XYZ file of C-alpha atoms in Angstrom:
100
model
C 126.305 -90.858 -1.616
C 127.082 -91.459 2.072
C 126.492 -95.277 0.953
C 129.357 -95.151 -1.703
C 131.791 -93.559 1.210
C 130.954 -96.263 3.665
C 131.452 -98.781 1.202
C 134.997 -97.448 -0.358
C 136.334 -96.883 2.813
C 135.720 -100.529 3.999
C 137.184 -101.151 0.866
C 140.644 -99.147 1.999
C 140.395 -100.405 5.721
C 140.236 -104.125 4.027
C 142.772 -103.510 1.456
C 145.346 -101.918 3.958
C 144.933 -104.420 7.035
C 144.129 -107.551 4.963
C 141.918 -108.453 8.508
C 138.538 -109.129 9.081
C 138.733 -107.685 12.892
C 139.884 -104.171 10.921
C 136.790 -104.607 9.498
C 134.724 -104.955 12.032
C 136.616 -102.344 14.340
C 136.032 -99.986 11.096
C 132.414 -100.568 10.764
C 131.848 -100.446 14.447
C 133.766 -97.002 15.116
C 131.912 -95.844 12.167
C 128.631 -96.558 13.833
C 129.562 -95.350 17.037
C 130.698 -92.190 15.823
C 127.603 -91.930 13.604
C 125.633 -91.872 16.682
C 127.714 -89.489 18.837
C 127.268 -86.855 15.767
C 123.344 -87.172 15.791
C 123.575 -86.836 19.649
C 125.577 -83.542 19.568
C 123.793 -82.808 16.592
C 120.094 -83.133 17.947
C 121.306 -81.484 21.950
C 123.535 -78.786 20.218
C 121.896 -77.605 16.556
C 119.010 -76.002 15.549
C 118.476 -74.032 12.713
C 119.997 -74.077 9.677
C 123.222 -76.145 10.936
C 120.994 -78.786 12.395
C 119.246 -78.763 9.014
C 122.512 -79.257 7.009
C 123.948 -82.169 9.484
C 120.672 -83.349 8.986
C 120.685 -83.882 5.200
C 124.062 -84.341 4.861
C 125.262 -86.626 8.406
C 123.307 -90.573 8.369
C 122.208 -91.208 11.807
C 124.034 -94.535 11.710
C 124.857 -97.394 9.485
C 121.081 -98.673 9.749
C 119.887 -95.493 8.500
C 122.395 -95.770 5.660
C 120.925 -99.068 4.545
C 117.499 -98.164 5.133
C 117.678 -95.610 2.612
C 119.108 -97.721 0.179
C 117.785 -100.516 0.480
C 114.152 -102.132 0.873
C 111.902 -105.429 1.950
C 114.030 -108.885 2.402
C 117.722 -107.289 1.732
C 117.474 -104.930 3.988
C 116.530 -107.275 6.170
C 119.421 -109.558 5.357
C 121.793 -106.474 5.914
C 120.558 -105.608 8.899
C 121.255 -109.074 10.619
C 124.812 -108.983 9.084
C 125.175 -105.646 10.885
C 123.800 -107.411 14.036
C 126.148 -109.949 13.485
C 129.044 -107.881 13.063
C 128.429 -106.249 16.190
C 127.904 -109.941 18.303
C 131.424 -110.229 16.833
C 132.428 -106.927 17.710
C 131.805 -107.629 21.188
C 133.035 -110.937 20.909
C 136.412 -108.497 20.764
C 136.096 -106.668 23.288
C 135.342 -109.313 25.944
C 138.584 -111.395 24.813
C 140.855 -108.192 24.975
C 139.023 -107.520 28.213
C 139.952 -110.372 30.138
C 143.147 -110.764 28.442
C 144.028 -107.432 30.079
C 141.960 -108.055 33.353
C-alpha cells in the first residue's frame, strides 16, 4: 500500500509542477522525512505505538522498494534512487553558491 501512495503522489507532484526538479525535491523530502519518523520512532516508541509505526510507517524509500520488489529490478531501482539523489545534490550545491 505505502508503494501505491508514493507512486500517486509523484504522480500529483509531476502533474501539478510539470518539473523534473519537483520531482526530485518530492522524492527527496519524502526520504528525508521517512528517516526522521523511524528516528523519533525507534528513540521515542515502544510498545504498542512503536509496533503500529512499525507496520504501518516504511523506513525510507529503499525499504519501500525492497518490499516490493526483488533480484535485478530492485537493483535497477535502487541506482535510479542513487541517481536521483547525485541529482538532488547536484541542487543544492548550485542554489548554494548561487546564494553564497
Amino acid at each position: 500500500m505505502d508503494l501505491v501512495i508514493f507512486v500517486v503522489l509523484c504522480g500529483i507532484v509531476v502533474l501539478f509542477f510539470k518539473k523534473f526538479s519537483s520531482f526530485i525535491y518530492f522524492v527527496a523530502m519524502t526520504d528525508i522525512f521517512l528517516r526522521i519518523v523511524t528516528f523519533i520512532k525507534i528513540q521515542l516508541f515502544k510498545g504498542e505505538i512503536y509496533a503500529i509505526l512499525d507496520k504501518y510507517v516504511p523506513a525510507n524509500i529503499p525499504a519501500i522498494l525492497a518490499n516490493y520488489s526483488e533480484g535485478i529490478l530492485y537493483t535497477i531501482l535502487l541506482w535510479l534512487y542513487v541517481i536521483g539523489y547525485i541529482i538532488f545534490e547536484t541542487y543544492i550545491f548550485k542554489t548554494f553558491f548561487r546564494k553564497g
